[in-house]
C-alpha positions as a printed NumPy array, in Angstrom:
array([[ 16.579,  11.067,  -0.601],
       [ 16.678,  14.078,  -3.079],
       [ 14.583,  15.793,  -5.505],
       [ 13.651,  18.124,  -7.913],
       [ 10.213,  20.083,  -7.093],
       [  7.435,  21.017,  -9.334],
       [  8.868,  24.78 ,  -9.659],
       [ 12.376,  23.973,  -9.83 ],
       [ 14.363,  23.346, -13.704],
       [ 16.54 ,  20.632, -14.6  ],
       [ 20.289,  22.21 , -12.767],
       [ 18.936,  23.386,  -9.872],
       [ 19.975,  22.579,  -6.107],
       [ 17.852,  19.372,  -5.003],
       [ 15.723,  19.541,  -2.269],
       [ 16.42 ,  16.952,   0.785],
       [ 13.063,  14.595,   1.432],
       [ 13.181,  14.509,   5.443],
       [ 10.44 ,  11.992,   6.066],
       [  9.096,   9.321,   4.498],
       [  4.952,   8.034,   4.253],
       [  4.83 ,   5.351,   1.996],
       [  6.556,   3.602,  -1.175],
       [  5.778,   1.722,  -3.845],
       [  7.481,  -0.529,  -5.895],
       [  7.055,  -0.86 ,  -9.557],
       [  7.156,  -0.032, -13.491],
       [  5.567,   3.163, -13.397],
       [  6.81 ,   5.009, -16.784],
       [  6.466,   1.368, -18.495],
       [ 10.221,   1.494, -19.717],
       [ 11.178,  -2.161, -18.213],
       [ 12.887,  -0.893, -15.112],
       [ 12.045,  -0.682, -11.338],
       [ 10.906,   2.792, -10.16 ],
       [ 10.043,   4.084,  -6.632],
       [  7.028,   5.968,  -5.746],
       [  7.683,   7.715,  -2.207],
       [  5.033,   9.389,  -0.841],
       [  6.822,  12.193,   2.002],
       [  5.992,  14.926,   2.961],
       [  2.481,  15.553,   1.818],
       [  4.379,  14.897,  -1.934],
       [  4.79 ,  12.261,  -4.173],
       [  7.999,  11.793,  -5.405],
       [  9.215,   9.524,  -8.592],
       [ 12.569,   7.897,  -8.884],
       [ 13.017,   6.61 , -12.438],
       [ 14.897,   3.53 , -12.215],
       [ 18.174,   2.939, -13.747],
       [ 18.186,  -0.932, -13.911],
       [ 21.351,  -2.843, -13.755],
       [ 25.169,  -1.193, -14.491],
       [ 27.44 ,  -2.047, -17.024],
       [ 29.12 ,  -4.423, -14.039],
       [ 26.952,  -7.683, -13.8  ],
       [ 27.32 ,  -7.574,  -9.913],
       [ 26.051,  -3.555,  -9.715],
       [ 22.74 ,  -3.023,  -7.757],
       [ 19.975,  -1.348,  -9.681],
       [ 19.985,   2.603,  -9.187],
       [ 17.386,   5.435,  -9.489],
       [ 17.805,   8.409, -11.083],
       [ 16.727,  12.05 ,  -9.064],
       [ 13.416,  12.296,  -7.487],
       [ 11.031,  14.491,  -9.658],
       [  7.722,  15.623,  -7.667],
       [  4.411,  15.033,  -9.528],
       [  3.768,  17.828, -11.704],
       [  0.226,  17.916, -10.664],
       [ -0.757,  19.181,  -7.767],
       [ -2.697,  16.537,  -5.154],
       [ -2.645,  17.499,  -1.423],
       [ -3.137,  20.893,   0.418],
       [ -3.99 ,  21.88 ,   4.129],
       [ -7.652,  20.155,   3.518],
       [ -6.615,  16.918,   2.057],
       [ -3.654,  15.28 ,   3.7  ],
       [ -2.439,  12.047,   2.842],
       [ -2.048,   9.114,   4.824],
       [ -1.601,   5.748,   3.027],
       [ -1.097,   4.851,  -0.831],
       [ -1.057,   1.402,  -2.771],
       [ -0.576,   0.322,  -6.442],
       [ -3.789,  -0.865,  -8.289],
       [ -5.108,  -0.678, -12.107],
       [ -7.795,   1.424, -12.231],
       [ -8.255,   2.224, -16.056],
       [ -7.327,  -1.326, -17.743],
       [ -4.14 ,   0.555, -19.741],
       [ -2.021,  -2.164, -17.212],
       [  0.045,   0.734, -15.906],
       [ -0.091,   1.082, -12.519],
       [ -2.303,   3.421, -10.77 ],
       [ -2.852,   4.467,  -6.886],
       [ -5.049,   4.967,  -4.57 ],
       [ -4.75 ,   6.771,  -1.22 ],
       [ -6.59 ,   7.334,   2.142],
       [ -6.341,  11.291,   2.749],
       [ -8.055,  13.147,   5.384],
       [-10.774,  15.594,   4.739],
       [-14.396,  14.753,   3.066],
       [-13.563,  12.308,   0.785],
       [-11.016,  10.428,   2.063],
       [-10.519,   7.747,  -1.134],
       [ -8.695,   9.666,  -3.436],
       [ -7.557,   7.842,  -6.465],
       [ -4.712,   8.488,  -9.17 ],
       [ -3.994,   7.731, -12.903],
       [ -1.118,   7.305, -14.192],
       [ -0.178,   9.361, -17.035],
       [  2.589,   6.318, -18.181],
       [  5.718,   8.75 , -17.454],
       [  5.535,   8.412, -13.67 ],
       [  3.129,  11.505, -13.121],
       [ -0.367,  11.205, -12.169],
       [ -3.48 ,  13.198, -12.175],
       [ -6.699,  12.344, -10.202],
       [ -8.982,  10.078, -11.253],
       [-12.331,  12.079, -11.527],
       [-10.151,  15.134, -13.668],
       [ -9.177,  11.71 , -16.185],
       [-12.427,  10.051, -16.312],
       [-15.312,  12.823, -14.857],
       [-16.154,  10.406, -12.299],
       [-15.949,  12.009,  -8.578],
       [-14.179,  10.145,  -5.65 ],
       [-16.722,   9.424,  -2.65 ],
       [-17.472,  11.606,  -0.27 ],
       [-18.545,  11.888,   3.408],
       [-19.329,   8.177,   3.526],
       [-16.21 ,   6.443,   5.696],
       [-14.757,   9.069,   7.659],
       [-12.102,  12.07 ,   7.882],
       [ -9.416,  10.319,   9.282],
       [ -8.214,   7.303,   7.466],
       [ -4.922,   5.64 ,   8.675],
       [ -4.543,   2.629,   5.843],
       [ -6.198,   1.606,   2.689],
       [ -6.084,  -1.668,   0.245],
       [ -7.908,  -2.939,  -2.162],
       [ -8.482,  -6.244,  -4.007],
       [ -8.397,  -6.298,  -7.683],
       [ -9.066,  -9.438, -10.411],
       [ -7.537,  -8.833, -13.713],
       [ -7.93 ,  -5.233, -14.397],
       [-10.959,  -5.322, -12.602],
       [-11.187,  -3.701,  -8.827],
       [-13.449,  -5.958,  -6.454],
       [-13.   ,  -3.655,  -3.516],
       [-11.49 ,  -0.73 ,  -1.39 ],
       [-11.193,  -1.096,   2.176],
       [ -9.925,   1.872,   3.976],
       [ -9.626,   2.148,   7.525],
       [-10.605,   5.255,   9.611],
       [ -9.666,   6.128,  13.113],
       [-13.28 ,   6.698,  14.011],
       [-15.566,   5.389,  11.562],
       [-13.383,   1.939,  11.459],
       [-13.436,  -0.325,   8.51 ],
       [-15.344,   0.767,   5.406],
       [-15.333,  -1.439,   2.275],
       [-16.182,  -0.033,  -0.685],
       [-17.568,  -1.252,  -3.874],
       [-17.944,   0.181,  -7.786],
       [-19.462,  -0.069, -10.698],
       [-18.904,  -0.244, -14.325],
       [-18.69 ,   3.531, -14.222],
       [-16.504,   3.695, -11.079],
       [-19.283,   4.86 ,  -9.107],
       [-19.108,   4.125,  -6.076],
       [-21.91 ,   1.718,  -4.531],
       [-22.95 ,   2.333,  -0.424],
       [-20.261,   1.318,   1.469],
       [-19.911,  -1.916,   3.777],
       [-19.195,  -2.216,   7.524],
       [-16.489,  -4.462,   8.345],
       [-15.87 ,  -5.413,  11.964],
       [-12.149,  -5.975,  14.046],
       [-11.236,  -8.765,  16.641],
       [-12.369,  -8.521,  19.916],
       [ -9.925,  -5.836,  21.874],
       [ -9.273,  -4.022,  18.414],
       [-10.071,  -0.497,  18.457],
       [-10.085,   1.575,  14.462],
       [ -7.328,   3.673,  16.1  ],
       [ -5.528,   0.358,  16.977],
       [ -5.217,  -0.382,  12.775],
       [ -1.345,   0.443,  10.816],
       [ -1.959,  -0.971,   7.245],
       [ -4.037,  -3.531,   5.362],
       [ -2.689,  -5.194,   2.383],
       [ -4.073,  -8.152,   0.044],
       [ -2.788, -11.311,  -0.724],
       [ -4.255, -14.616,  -1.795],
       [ -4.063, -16.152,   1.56 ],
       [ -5.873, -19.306,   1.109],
       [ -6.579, -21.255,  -1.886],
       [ -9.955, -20.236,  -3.343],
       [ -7.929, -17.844,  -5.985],
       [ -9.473, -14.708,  -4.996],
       [ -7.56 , -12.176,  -3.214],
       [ -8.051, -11.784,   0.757],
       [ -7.176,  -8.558,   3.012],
       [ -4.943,  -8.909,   6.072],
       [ -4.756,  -6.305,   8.674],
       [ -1.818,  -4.967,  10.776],
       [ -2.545,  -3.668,  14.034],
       [ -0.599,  -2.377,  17.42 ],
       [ -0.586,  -5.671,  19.367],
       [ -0.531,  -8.158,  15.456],
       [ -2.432,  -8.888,  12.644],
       [ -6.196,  -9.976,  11.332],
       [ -7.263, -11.621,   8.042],
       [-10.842, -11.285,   5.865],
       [-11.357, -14.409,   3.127],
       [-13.601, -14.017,   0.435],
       [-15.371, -11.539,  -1.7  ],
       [-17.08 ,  -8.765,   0.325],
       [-20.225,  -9.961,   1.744],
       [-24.204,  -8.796,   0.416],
       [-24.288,  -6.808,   3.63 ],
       [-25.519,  -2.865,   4.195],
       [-23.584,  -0.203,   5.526],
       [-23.571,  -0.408,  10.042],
       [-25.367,  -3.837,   9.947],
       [-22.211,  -5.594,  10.705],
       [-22.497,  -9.66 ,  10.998],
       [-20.294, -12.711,  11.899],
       [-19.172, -13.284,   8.675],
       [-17.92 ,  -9.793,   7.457],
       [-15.65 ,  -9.946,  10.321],
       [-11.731,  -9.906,  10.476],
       [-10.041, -13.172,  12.391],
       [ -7.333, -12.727,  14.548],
       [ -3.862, -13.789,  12.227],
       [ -0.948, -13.648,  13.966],
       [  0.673, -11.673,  17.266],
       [  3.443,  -9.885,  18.099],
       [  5.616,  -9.416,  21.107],
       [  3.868,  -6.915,  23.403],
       [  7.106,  -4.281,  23.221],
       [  7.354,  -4.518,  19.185],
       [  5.839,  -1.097,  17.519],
       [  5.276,  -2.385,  14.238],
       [  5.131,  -0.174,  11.18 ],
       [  5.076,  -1.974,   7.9  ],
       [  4.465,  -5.396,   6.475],
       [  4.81 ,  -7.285,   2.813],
       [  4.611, -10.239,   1.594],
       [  6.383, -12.756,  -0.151],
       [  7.102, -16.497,   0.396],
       [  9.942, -17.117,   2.433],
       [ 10.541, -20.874,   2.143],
       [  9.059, -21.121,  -1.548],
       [  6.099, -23.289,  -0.533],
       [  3.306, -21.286,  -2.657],
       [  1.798, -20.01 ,   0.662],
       [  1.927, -16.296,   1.631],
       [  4.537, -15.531,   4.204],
       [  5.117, -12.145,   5.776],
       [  7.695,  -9.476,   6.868],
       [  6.908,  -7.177,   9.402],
       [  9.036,  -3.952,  10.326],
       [  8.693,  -2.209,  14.034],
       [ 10.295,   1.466,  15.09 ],
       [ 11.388,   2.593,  17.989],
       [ 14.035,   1.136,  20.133],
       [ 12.918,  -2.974,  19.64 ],
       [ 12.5  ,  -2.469,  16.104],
       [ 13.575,  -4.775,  13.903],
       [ 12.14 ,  -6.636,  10.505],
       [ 10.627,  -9.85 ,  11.432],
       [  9.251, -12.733,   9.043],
       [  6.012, -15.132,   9.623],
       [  5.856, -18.182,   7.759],
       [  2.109, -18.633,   6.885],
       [  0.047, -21.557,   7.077],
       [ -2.192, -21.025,   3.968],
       [ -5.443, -20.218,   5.649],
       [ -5.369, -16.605,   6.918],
       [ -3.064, -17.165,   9.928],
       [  0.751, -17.076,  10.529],
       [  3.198, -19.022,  12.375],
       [  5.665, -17.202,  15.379],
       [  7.887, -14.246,  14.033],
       [ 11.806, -14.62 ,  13.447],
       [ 14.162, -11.09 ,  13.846],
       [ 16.141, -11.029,  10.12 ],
       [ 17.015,  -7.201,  10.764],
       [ 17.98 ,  -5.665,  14.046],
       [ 17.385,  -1.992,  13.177],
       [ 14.575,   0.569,  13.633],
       [ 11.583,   0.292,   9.953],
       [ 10.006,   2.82 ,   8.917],
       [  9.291,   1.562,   5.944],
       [  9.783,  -1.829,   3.782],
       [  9.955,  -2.496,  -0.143],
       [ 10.863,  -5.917,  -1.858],
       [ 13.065,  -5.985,  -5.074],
       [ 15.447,  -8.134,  -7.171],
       [ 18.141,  -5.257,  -6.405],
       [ 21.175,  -7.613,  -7.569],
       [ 19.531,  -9.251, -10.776],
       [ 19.806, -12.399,  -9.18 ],
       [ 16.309, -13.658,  -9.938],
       [ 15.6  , -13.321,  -5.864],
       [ 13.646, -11.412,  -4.313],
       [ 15.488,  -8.5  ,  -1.589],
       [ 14.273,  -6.433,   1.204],
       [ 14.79 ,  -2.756,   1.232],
       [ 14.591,  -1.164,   4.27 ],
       [ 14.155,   2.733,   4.896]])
């Protein structure tokens, strides 16, 4: 993948992106077109989409890679995972991320061009600090509307810390959430959200080393470290003990309005696997549908066939 950096003009040689964090999927400059967000590197990268070619039966392209103009990371605030989320009500997506250092929720507005600047230099509001770790591996959060309900974010040591805001974006003292039994914090890859059940409000499921976990319902009337039965994740699904997995998304594999799942592994059994869920939290057995190493996953109606496809980096 190729790029222009934040220093370089329009002409210049690209620069090569050797590794690859995250992407996202999505309108980001609000022309009516599918863009990439790739987070690599310590930089984020946009790739304008194209859309479709002048033949009916070309895929849908992206233009060069332009780094964000702004400047986000630097040797004290690394990042580690990003998702898509509306943070400002202007319905143009927005991120958040999970960086290392003090404040490890670091959240982005989108300028409507692709580019972003952080959230407290757009609104004066300051991201939280020193309240659920330094080293946060994944991060997710569950939105209604325009509205955010929560962030969870996931820290090696610490372990799961769910955050709440108000009006203002301030955020409110964080929750404790607590893993299955033989699930360490270091053990967590990614959390995403998904209306799992049927109560139409959005639940978290959790990817870990050995398979997956779910949470249902809003986040519970409970302090920070006081921890009880029912703020804690329930086993979902697991995975063969020599599968490393990497990624996951959902979608809904045999069109039956429940969330199903793909799951991508790395090393030398990886592969992309789906899980046909069962509409409560929890998912059926895994079936291989790609027989190459993940490191990442993205879905997108690449053809303009109305169906949904699986990109896989």
């Amino acid at each position: 993948m190729q790029y222009r950096g934040q220093d370089q003009a329009i002409g210049d040689p690209l620069l090569d992106l050797a590794s690859v964090q995250s992407v996202e999927v999505g309108d980001f400059n609000l022309d009516g077109k599918t863009d990439l967000l790739v987070l690599g590197e310590n930089k984020l990268i946009f790739f304008p989409g194209t859309g479709i070619g002048p033949d009916e039966n070309q895929f849908h392209g992206f233009e060069e890679g332009i780094e964000n103009p702004t400047l986000l990371f630097d040797s004290t605030r690394i990042p580690k995972a990003m998702t898509v989320t509306e943070l400002n009500g202007d319905s143009a997506p927005d991120l958040v991320l999970a960086v290392s250092g003090p404040s490890p929720l670091l959240r982005l507005v989108n300028q409507t061009d692709g580019s972003f600047v952080p959230f407290e230099a757009a609104t004066g509001v300051d991201d939280p600090s020193g309240v659920c770790g330094d080293n946060p591996t994944a991060i997710a959060v569950r939105q209604a509307g325009l509205a955010v309900i929560d962030i969870l974010i996931s820290d090696a040591a610490r372990g799961l810390c769910d955050l709440t805001f108000d009006n203002a974006g301030i955020p409110n003292a964080p929750i404790t959430l607590t893993l299955p039994a033989g699930v360490s914090p270091a053990d967590v890859i990614a959390i995403k959200t998904a209306f799992l059940d049927l109560d139409n409000i959005p639940d978290f499921l959790l990817l870990h080393k050995a398979g997956g976990a779910f949470f249902l319902g809003l986040p519970p009337a409970q302090v920070q470290d006081t921890p009880t039965t029912n703020i804690a994740f329930l086993p979902a699904f697991e995975l063969p003990a020599d599968f490393i997995p990497t990624r996951m998304l959902f979608t809904d594999i045999n069109r039956d309005n429940r969330v199903d799942l793909v799951v991508g592994g790395a090393g030398s059994t990886g592969d992309a696997r789906f899980l046909i869920g069962n509409g409560n939290g929890s998912f059926g057995s895994s079936k291989t549908v790609l027989s190459s190493p993940v490191s990442d996953l993205a879905l997108a109606d690449a053809d303009a066939d109305g169906k949904e496809d699986l990109i896989s980096l």
